Short mmCIF file of C-alpha atoms in Angstrom, two decimals:
data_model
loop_
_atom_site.label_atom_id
_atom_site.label_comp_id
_atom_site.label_asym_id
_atom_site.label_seq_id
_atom_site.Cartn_x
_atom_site.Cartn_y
_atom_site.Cartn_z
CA UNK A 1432 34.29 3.08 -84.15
CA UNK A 1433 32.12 1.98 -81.45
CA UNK A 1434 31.27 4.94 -79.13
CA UNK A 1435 32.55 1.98 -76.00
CA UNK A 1436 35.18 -0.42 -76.48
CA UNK A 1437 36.03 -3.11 -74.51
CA UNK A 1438 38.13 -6.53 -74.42
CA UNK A 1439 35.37 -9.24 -74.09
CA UNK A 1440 38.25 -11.82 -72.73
CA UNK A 1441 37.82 -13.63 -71.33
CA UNK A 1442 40.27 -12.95 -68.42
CA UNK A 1443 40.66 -16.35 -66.93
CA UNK A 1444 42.90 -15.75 -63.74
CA UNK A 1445 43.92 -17.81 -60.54
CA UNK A 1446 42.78 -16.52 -56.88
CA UNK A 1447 44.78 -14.07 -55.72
CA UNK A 1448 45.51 -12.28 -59.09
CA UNK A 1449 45.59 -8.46 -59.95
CA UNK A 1450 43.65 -8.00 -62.97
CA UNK A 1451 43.00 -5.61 -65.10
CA UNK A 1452 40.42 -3.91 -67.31
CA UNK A 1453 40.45 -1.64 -69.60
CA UNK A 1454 37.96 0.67 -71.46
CA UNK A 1455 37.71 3.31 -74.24
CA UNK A 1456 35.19 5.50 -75.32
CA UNK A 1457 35.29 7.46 -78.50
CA UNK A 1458 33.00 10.73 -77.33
CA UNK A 1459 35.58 13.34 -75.70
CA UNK A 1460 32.62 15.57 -74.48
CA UNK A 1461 31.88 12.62 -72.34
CA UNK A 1462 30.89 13.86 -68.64
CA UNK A 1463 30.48 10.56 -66.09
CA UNK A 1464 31.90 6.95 -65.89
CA UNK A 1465 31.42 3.82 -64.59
CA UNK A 1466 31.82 0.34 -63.73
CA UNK A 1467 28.57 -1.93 -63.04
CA UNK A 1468 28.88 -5.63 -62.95
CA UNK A 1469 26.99 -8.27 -64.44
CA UNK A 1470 26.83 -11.76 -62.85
CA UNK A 1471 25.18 -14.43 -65.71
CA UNK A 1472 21.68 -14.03 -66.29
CA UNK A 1473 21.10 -10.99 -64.22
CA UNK A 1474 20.79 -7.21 -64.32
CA UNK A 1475 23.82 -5.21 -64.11
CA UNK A 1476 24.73 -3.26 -60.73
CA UNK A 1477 26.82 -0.92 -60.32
CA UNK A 1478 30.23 -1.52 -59.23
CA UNK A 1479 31.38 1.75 -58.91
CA UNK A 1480 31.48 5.52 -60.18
CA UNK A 1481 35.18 6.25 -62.04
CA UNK A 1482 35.89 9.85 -60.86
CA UNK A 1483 39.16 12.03 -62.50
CA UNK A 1484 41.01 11.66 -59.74
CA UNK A 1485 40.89 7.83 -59.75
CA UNK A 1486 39.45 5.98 -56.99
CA UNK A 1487 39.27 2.67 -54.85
CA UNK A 1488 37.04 0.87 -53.05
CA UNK A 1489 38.54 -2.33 -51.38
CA UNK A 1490 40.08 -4.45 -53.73
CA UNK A 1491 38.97 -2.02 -56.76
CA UNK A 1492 40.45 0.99 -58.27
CA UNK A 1493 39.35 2.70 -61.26
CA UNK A 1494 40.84 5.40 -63.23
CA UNK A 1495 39.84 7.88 -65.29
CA UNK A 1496 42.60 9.45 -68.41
CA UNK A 1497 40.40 12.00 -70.28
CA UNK A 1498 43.08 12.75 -72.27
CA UNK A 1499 43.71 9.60 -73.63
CA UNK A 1500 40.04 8.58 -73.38
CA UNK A 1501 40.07 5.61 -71.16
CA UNK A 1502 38.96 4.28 -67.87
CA UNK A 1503 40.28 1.23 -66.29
CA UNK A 1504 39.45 -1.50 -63.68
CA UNK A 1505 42.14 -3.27 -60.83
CA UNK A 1506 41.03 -6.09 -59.25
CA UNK A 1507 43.73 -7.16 -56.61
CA UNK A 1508 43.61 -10.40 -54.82
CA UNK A 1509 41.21 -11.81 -56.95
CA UNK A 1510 37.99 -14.20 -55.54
CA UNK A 1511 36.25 -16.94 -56.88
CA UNK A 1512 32.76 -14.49 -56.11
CA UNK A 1513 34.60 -11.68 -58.66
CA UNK A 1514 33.96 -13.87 -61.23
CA UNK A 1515 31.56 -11.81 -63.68
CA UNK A 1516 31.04 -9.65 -66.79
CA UNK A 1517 32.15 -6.02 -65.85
CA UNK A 1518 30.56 -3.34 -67.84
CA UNK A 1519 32.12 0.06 -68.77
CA UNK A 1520 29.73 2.73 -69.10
CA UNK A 1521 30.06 6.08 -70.10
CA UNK A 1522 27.89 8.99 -69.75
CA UNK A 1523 27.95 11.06 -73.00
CA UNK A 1524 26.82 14.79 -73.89
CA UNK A 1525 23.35 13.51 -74.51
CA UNK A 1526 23.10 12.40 -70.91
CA UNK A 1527 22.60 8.93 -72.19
CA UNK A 1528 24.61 6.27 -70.69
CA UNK A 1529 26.73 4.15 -73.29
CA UNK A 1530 27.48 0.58 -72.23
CA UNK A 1531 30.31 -1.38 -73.69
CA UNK A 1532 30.00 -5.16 -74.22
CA UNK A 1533 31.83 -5.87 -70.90
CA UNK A 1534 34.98 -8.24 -70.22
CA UNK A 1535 34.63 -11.57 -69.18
CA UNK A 1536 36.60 -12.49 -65.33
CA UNK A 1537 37.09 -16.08 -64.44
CA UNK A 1538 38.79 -16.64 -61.27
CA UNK A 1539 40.13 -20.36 -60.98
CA UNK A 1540 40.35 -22.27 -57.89
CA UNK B 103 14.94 3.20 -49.81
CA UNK B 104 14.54 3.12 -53.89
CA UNK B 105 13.93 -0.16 -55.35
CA UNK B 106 12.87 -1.21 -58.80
CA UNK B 107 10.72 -3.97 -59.79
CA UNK B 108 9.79 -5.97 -63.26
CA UNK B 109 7.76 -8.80 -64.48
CA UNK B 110 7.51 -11.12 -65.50
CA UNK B 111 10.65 -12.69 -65.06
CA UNK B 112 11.02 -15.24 -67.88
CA UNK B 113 8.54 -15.87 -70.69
CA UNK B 114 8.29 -17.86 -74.13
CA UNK B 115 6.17 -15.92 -76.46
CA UNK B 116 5.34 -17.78 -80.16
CA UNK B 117 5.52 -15.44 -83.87
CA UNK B 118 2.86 -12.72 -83.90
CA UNK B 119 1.54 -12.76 -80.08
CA UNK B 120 1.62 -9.76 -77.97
CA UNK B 121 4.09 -8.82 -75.23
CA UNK B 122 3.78 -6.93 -72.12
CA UNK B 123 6.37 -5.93 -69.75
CA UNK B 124 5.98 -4.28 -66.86
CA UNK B 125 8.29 -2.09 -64.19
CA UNK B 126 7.69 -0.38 -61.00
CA UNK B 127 9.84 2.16 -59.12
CA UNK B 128 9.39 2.66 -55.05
CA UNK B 129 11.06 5.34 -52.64
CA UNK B 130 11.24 8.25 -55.52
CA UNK B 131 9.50 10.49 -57.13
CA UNK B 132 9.61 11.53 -60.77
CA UNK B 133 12.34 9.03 -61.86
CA UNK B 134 13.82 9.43 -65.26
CA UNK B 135 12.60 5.64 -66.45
CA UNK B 136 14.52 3.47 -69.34
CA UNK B 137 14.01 0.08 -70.97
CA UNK B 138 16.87 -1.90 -72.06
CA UNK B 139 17.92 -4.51 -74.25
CA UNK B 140 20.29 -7.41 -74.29
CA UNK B 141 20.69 -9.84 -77.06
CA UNK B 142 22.87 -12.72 -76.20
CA UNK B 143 26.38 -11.96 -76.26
CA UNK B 144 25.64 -8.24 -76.94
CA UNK B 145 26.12 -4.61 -75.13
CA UNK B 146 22.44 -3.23 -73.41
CA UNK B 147 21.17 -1.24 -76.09
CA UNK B 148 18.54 1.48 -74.63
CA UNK B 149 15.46 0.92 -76.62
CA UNK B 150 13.29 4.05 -74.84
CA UNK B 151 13.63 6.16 -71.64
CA UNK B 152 10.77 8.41 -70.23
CA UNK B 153 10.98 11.73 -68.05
CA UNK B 154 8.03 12.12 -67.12
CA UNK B 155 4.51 10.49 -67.33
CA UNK B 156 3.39 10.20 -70.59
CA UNK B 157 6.66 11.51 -72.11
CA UNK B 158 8.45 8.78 -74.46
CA UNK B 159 11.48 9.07 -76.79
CA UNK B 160 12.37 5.83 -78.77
CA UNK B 161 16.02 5.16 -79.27
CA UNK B 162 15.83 2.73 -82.17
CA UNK B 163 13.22 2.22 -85.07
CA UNK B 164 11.05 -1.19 -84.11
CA UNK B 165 8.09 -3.22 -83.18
CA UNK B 166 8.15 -2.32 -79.51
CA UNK B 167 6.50 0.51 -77.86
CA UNK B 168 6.82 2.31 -74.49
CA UNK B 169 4.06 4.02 -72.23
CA UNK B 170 4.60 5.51 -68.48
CA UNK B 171 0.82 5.76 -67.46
CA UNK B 172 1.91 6.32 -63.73
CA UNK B 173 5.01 8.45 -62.16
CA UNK B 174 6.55 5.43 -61.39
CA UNK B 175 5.46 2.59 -63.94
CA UNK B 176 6.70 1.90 -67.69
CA UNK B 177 5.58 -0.50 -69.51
CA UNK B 178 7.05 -2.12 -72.64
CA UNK B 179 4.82 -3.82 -75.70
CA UNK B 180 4.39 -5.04 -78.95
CA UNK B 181 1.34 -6.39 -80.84
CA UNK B 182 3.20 -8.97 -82.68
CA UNK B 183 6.28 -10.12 -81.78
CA UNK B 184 9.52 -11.09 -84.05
CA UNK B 185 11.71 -14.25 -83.63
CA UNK B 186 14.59 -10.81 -83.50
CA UNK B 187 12.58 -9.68 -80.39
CA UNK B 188 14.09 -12.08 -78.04
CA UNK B 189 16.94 -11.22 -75.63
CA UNK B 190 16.82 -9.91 -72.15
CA UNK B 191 15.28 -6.80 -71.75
CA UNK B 192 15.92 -4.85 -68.54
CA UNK B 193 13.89 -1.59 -67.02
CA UNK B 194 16.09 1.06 -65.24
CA UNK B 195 16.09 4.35 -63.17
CA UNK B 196 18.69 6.97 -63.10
CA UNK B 197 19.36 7.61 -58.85
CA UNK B 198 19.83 11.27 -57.74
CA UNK B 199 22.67 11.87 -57.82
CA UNK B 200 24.40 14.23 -60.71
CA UNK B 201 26.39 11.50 -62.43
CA UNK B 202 23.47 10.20 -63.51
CA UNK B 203 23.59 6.24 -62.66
CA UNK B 204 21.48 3.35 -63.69
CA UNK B 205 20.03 1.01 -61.21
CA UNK B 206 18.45 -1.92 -62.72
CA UNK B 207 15.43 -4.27 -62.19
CA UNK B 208 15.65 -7.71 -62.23
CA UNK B 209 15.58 -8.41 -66.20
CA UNK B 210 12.73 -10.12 -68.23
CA UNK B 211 13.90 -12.80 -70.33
CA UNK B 212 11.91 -13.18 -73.40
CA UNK B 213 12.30 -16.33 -76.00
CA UNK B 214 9.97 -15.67 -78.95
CA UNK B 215 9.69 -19.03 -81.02
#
């Protein structure tokens, strides 16, 4: 089982959609999450941090479910400039971070 | 501000020639420093990370190697690069806060033919 798991998609959505992602991660002891986002042919940045008690940021939410092991992404009123590859990452007991193989968005005009 | 810098930015490389890579960090000191790759269509897979000058740990066996000659410079090699050596590789510094996040430099994009 990979220690990340993600949907690759892709997610192909019109403008104005809610869409969302979701993640898993296999390591339990894990301590820190997050989102980054990755447009094509460019580094990743950081979306945002995915804290237990769920949080937003504009359009975005994430949430956190330890006990099910999985973190998710909202995207509400989707835009043509959200279209990217978003990247779950998951700090693990090793202090490492963990990167999944991210989801594919595609917003349509 | 922190900012993080690598070059060069895109470069074809033939069987057997050597490789350097090169990353500086500005507006911190002491960074914990980490080199990247991505192979097309694939997750980042963290090839070494540094704490400290001179201090190395490699991730995965391979052909690369690591050195951090300067608090605030890594550099990735190889003396003879493999056709498997291409992808996107990607230098990084964790920020300071306690979650521990990556912020990335711009990517080097390495075809080896």
């Amino acid at each position: 089982r990979k220690e990340v798991e993600q949907d690759p998609g892709p997610f192909n959505v019109p403008e104005g959609a809610t869409v969302a992602f979701n993640c898993t991660y296999s390591n339990s002891a894990s301590q820190s999450f997050f989102w980054y986002r990755q447009d094509c042919r460019k580094e990743p940045k950081l979306l945002m941090s995915v804290y237990s008690s769920g949080n937003e940021d504009g359009r975005f939410t994430a949430q956190l479910n330890r006990a099910s092991q999985y973190i998710s992404l909202l995207i509400r009123d989707s835009k043509l400039s959200d279209s990217a590859t978003y990247l779950c990452v998951v700090k693990g007991a090793t202090n490492k971070l963990i990167f999944g193989t991210g989801t594919l968005l595609a917003v349509q005009p | 501000s922190q900012t993080i810098h690598q070059w060069p930015a895109t470069l074809v490389q033939p069987v057997g020639s050597p490789l350097s890579l090169e990353c500086t960090v500005e507006g911190t000191s002491n960074p914990n420093l980490y080199w990247y790759r991505q192979a097309a269509g694939r997750g980042l897979q963290l090839l070494f990370y540094s704490v400290g000058i001179g201090q190395i740990s490699s991730e995965v066996p391979q052909n690369l190697s690591a050195s951090r000659p300067q608090d605030r410079q890594f550099i990735l090699s190889s003396k003879k690069l493999l056709l498997s050596d291409s992808g996107f590789y990607l230098c990084a510094f964790s920020g300071t806060s306690v979650t521990g996040e990556l912020f990335f430099g711009e990517g080097s994009r390495l075809t080896v033919l």
